[in-house]
Amino acid sequence: MHIGVIGAGIVGLASAYQLLRAGHEVTVIDAARAPGLGTSFANGGQLSYGYVSPLAAPGVLSQLPSLVFSRTGPLRIKPSLDPDFWRWSLEFVRHCNARANADSTLRLLALGLHSREVMLEFLAQESASFAYRLSGKLVVYRDAGKLAAAERSLELANGLGYPQRRVDAATCATLEPALGRIAGELAGGIHTPGEGTGDCQMLCTELARIVGAHERGTLRFEHEVTGFDIRGNAVRAVRTRTEDIAVDACVVANGLAAAPLLRAAGEPVSMYPLKGYSLTYCDAPADARPQVSVTDADNKVVYASLGARLRVAGIADLVGYDYRIAAHRIDALRTLSAALFPSLRGTPAPLEWTGMRPSTPHGRPILGRAEKVGNLWLNVGHGALGFTLSMGAARAIADAIDGKRPAVDLAGFARLAA
Ligand SMILES: Cc1cc2nc3c(=O)[nH]c(=O)nc-3n(C[C@H](O)[C@H](O)[C@H](O)COP(=O)(O)OP(=O)(O)OC[C@H]3O[C@@H](n4cnc5c(N)ncnc54)[C@H](O)[C@@H]3O)c2cc1C
């Protein structure tokens, strides 16, 4: 089959790679001039397979008033007149309960662990350079109550055979010496040795290289998709501004921008941007490059060494499609980074970036066949976990297209209509 894949971010390129492996002819179509220039560009670099709990959780509802009025917290909500904002928010609130949270966490954990397997297979088969490390992940808590709550969800991962353990403050400082400076403030942490880190944009570039070098792979950059030629409930061609590209099937994997395309095709999905920020310190001093990837749970900030660089990422702002870098938000990341790694003071200014997580209300990506258009497949809405989940989601979609039973049950990743 000739399969069109819309989007050359991490999700589209992983899909293209898996479809080529399955024997299909693949054309990747992207509006940008190069791979990985969207949300995949400078994310936190975490391959957080076992740390997948969605934002929609019971405790969030009681925090809503402070989230709406705070300018400085790690989460911020700016109410908007946009009907999509209200539809998304109402669905989000509907999922802020223990049952929905546990259901989503279990499904995401299954997809995360499948992704880890597929990623390890990819690493064994391809020579891809993307600053990947089996770094392990340490999530540190200042609040003993929050640590105790996190310990409960650790049982889920352990139950699935994926080791996670609670560690005390002294062990946190042994795992990452920079934490010694704040060990007195810490209640402890959760350590997951199987997690990895890497540069998502570099992996996009590597996947594009592999796809482009394959005899059945084609990449079309600077081709903005405007819609589909749909006849008899099947996509015949993908419409771009310059040409129609004939396909036998199509995988929609263009992140947040999939929402208007799918709506026009009669397959609306509920997705909204959750804006985040990152800093990249190039040539970071050795003592500002953590050995283990560190998550500061209270401030919701992640730190990852990517070769000689330190990537710091965080913040979740529900502020609509506003692509500007807000000085007070990026400054907050800079202040937190310098407090943990004082040697960053006096280094050249880091690269600043903002990106939009393509978020669904329940925090699960939307994976599977469209409802009305039989040969249209969805791989969108990966929110805060697209780098982590990309490989498993891509394999699951490729399996489903081939009529094989995917390793994860796609029924748990059905779309929520917008
Ligand atoms: C601050 C921040 C930190 C993050 N940290 C992590 C992390 O540590 N770990 C993790 O797993 N995830 C993380 N994420 C989430 C992750 O980055 C995203 O889930 C992931 O990048 C989404 O990938 P994507 O391929 O779906 O979308 P994108 O990377 O946005 O790719 C979409 C592609 O589609 C193209 N496109 C759009 N519209 C069209 C069109 N009409 N026609 C043709 N092409 C089109 C774009 O040009 C783009 O190349 C983070 C996100 C942010 C913002």
Coordinates of N, CA and C in Angstrom, one line a residue, residues 107-213:
R107 N -3.7 2.7 31.0 CA -3.6 2.6 29.5 C -2.3 3.2 29.0
L108 N -2.0 4.4 29.6 CA -0.7 5.1 29.2 C 0.5 4.3 29.6
L109 N 0.4 3.6 30.7 CA 1.5 2.8 31.2 C 1.8 1.6 30.2
A110 N 0.7 1.0 29.8 CA 0.8 -0.1 28.8 C 1.4 0.4 27.5
L111 N 1.0 1.6 27.0 CA 1.6 2.2 25.8 C 3.0 2.6 26.0
G112 N 3.3 3.2 27.2 CA 4.7 3.6 27.5 C 5.6 2.4 27.5
L113 N 5.2 1.3 28.2 CA 6.1 0.1 28.2 C 6.3 -0.5 26.9
H114 N 5.2 -0.5 26.1 CA 5.3 -1.0 24.7 C 6.3 -0.1 23.9
S115 N 6.2 1.2 24.1 CA 7.1 2.2 23.4 C 8.6 1.9 23.8
R116 N 8.8 1.6 25.1 CA 10.1 1.3 25.5 C 10.7 0.1 24.7
E117 N 9.9 -0.9 24.6 CA 10.3 -2.1 23.9 C 10.7 -1.8 22.5
V118 N 9.8 -1.0 21.8 CA 10.0 -0.7 20.4 C 11.2 0.2 20.2
M119 N 11.4 1.1 21.2 CA 12.5 2.0 21.1 C 13.8 1.2 21.3
L120 N 13.8 0.2 22.2 CA 15.1 -0.6 22.4 C 15.3 -1.4 21.1
E121 N 14.3 -1.9 20.5 CA 14.4 -2.6 19.2 C 15.0 -1.7 18.1
F122 N 14.5 -0.4 18.1 CA 15.0 0.6 17.1 C 16.5 0.8 17.4
L123 N 16.8 1.0 18.6 CA 18.3 1.3 19.0 C 19.2 0.1 18.6
A124 N 18.7 -1.1 18.7 CA 19.5 -2.2 18.4 C 19.6 -2.4 16.8
Q125 N 18.6 -1.9 16.1 CA 18.6 -2.2 14.6 C 19.2 -1.0 13.8
E126 N 19.1 0.2 14.4 CA 19.6 1.4 13.6 C 20.7 2.1 14.3
S127 N 21.6 2.7 13.5 CA 22.6 3.5 14.1 C 22.1 5.0 14.0
A128 N 21.5 5.4 15.1 CA 20.9 6.8 15.1 C 21.5 7.6 16.2
S129 N 21.9 8.8 15.9 CA 22.6 9.6 16.9 C 21.7 10.7 17.4
F130 N 21.2 10.6 18.6 CA 20.3 11.6 19.2 C 20.5 11.9 20.7
A131 N 21.8 11.7 21.1 CA 22.2 12.0 22.5 C 21.4 11.1 23.4
Y132 N 21.0 9.9 22.9 CA 20.3 9.0 23.8 C 21.1 8.4 24.9
R133 N 20.5 8.3 26.1 CA 21.2 7.7 27.2 C 20.1 7.0 28.1
L134 N 20.5 5.8 28.5 CA 19.6 5.1 29.5 C 20.0 5.7 30.9
S135 N 19.4 6.9 31.1 CA 19.9 7.7 32.2 C 19.2 7.4 33.5
G136 N 18.0 6.8 33.4 CA 17.2 6.6 34.6 C 16.6 8.0 35.0
K137 N 15.5 7.9 35.7 CA 14.8 9.2 36.1 C 14.6 9.2 37.6
L138 N 14.9 10.4 38.1 CA 14.7 10.6 39.5 C 13.7 11.8 39.7
V139 N 12.5 11.5 40.3 CA 11.6 12.6 40.6 C 11.7 12.9 42.0
V140 N 12.0 14.2 42.3 CA 12.2 14.6 43.7 C 11.1 15.4 44.3
Y141 N 10.7 15.2 45.5 CA 9.6 15.8 46.2 C 10.1 16.5 47.4
R142 N 9.6 17.7 47.6 CA 9.8 18.4 48.9 C 8.7 18.1 49.9
D143 N 7.5 17.8 49.4 CA 6.3 17.6 50.2 C 6.1 16.1 50.4
A144 N 6.1 15.7 51.7 CA 6.0 14.3 52.1 C 4.7 13.7 51.6
G145 N 3.6 14.5 51.7 CA 2.3 14.0 51.3 C 2.3 13.6 49.8
K146 N 2.9 14.5 49.0 CA 2.9 14.3 47.5 C 3.8 13.0 47.2
L147 N 4.9 12.9 48.0 CA 5.7 11.7 47.8 C 5.0 10.4 48.1
A148 N 4.2 10.5 49.2 CA 3.4 9.3 49.6 C 2.4 9.0 48.5
A149 N 1.8 10.0 47.9 CA 0.8 9.8 46.9 C 1.5 9.2 45.6
A150 N 2.7 9.7 45.3 CA 3.4 9.1 44.2 C 3.8 7.7 44.4
E151 N 4.1 7.4 45.6 CA 4.5 6.0 46.0 C 3.4 5.0 45.6
R152 N 2.1 5.5 45.8 CA 1.0 4.6 45.5 C 1.0 4.2 44.0
S153 N 1.2 5.2 43.1 CA 1.2 4.9 41.7 C 2.3 4.1 41.2
L154 N 3.4 4.1 42.0 CA 4.6 3.3 41.7 C 4.3 1.8 41.7
E155 N 3.2 1.4 42.5 CA 2.9 0.0 42.6 C 2.3 -0.4 41.2
L156 N 1.7 0.5 40.5 CA 1.2 0.1 39.1 C 2.3 -0.3 38.2
A157 N 3.4 0.5 38.2 CA 4.5 0.2 37.3 C 5.2 -1.1 37.8
N158 N 5.4 -1.2 39.1 CA 6.0 -2.5 39.6 C 5.2 -3.7 39.3
G159 N 3.8 -3.5 39.4 CA 2.9 -4.6 39.1 C 3.0 -5.1 37.6
L160 N 3.5 -4.2 36.7 CA 3.6 -4.5 35.3 C 5.1 -5.0 35.1
G161 N 5.8 -5.1 36.1 CA 7.2 -5.6 36.0 C 8.2 -4.6 35.6
Y162 N 7.9 -3.3 35.8 CA 8.8 -2.2 35.5 C 9.2 -1.6 36.8
P163 N 10.5 -1.8 37.2 CA 10.9 -1.4 38.5 C 11.0 0.1 38.8
Q164 N 10.4 0.5 39.9 CA 10.4 1.9 40.4 C 10.5 1.8 41.9
R165 N 11.3 2.7 42.5 CA 11.5 2.5 44.0 C 11.5 3.9 44.6
R166 N 11.0 3.9 45.8 CA 11.1 5.2 46.6 C 12.5 5.3 47.2
V167 N 13.1 6.5 47.2 CA 14.4 6.6 47.8 C 14.4 7.8 48.7
D168 N 15.3 7.8 49.7 CA 15.3 9.0 50.7 C 16.2 10.1 50.1
A169 N 16.2 11.2 50.8 CA 16.9 12.4 50.3 C 18.4 12.1 50.1
A170 N 19.0 11.3 51.0 CA 20.4 11.0 50.9 C 20.7 10.3 49.6
T171 N 19.8 9.3 49.3 CA 20.0 8.5 48.1 C 19.8 9.4 46.8
C172 N 18.9 10.4 46.9 CA 18.7 11.3 45.8 C 20.0 12.0 45.5
A173 N 20.7 12.4 46.6 CA 22.0 13.2 46.4 C 23.1 12.3 45.9
T174 N 23.0 11.0 46.2 CA 24.0 10.0 45.7 C 23.7 9.8 44.2
L175 N 22.5 9.7 43.8 CA 22.1 9.4 42.4 C 22.5 10.7 41.6
E176 N 22.2 11.8 42.1 CA 22.6 13.1 41.4 C 23.2 14.0 42.4
P177 N 24.6 14.1 42.4 CA 25.3 15.0 43.4 C 24.8 16.4 43.5
A178 N 24.3 17.0 42.4 CA 23.9 18.4 42.4 C 22.7 18.5 43.5
L179 N 22.0 17.4 43.7 CA 20.9 17.5 44.7 C 21.3 17.6 46.1
G180 N 22.6 17.3 46.3 CA 23.2 17.4 47.7 C 22.9 18.8 48.3
R181 N 23.0 19.8 47.4 CA 22.8 21.2 47.9 C 21.4 21.4 48.5
I182 N 20.4 20.7 48.0 CA 19.0 20.9 48.5 C 18.5 19.7 49.2
A183 N 19.4 18.8 49.5 CA 18.9 17.5 50.1 C 18.1 17.8 51.4
G184 N 18.5 18.8 52.2 CA 17.8 19.1 53.4 C 16.3 19.5 53.2
E185 N 16.0 20.0 52.0 CA 14.7 20.4 51.7 C 13.8 19.2 51.2
L186 N 14.5 18.1 50.8 CA 13.7 17.0 50.1 C 13.1 16.0 51.1
A187 N 11.9 15.6 50.7 CA 11.3 14.5 51.4 C 11.8 13.2 50.9
G188 N 12.2 13.2 49.7 CA 12.7 12.0 49.0 C 12.3 12.0 47.5
G189 N 12.4 10.8 46.9 CA 12.1 10.8 45.5 C 11.7 9.4 45.0
I190 N 11.3 9.3 43.7 CA 11.0 8.0 43.1 C 12.1 7.9 42.0
H191 N 12.7 6.7 42.0 CA 13.8 6.5 41.0 C 13.3 5.3 40.1
T192 N 13.4 5.6 38.8 CA 13.0 4.6 37.8 C 14.3 4.4 36.9
P193 N 15.0 3.3 37.1 CA 16.3 3.1 36.4 C 16.1 2.9 34.9
G194 N 14.9 2.4 34.4 CA 14.7 2.0 33.0 C 14.4 3.2 32.1
E195 N 14.3 4.4 32.6 CA 13.9 5.6 31.7 C 15.1 6.1 31.0
G196 N 14.8 6.8 29.9 CA 15.9 7.3 29.1 C 15.8 8.8 28.8
T197 N 16.8 9.4 28.2 CA 16.7 10.7 27.7 C 17.3 10.8 26.3
G198 N 16.9 11.8 25.6 CA 17.5 12.0 24.2 C 17.0 13.3 23.6
D199 N 17.5 13.7 22.5 CA 17.1 14.9 21.8 C 16.1 14.5 20.8
C200 N 14.9 14.9 21.0 CA 13.7 14.5 20.1 C 13.9 15.1 18.7
Q201 N 14.4 16.3 18.6 CA 14.6 16.9 17.3 C 15.6 16.1 16.5
M202 N 16.7 15.8 17.2 CA 17.8 15.0 16.5 C 17.2 13.6 16.1
L203 N 16.4 13.0 16.9 CA 15.8 11.7 16.5 C 14.9 11.9 15.3
C204 N 14.2 13.1 15.2 CA 13.4 13.3 14.0 C 14.3 13.4 12.8
T205 N 15.4 14.1 12.9 CA 16.3 14.2 11.8 C 16.8 12.8 11.4
E206 N 17.2 12.0 12.3 CA 17.7 10.7 12.0 C 16.6 9.8 11.4
L207 N 15.4 9.9 11.9 CA 14.3 9.1 11.3 C 14.0 9.6 9.9
A208 N 14.1 10.9 9.7 CA 13.9 11.4 8.3 C 15.0 10.9 7.4
R209 N 16.2 10.9 7.9 CA 17.3 10.4 7.1 C 17.0 8.9 6.7
I210 N 16.6 8.1 7.7 CA 16.4 6.7 7.4 C 15.2 6.5 6.4
V211 N 14.1 7.3 6.6 CA 13.0 7.1 5.7 C 13.4 7.6 4.3
G212 N 14.1 8.7 4.2 CA 14.5 9.3 2.9 C 15.4 8.4 2.2
A213 N 16.2 7.6 2.9 CA 17.2 6.7 2.2 C 16.6 5.4 1.8

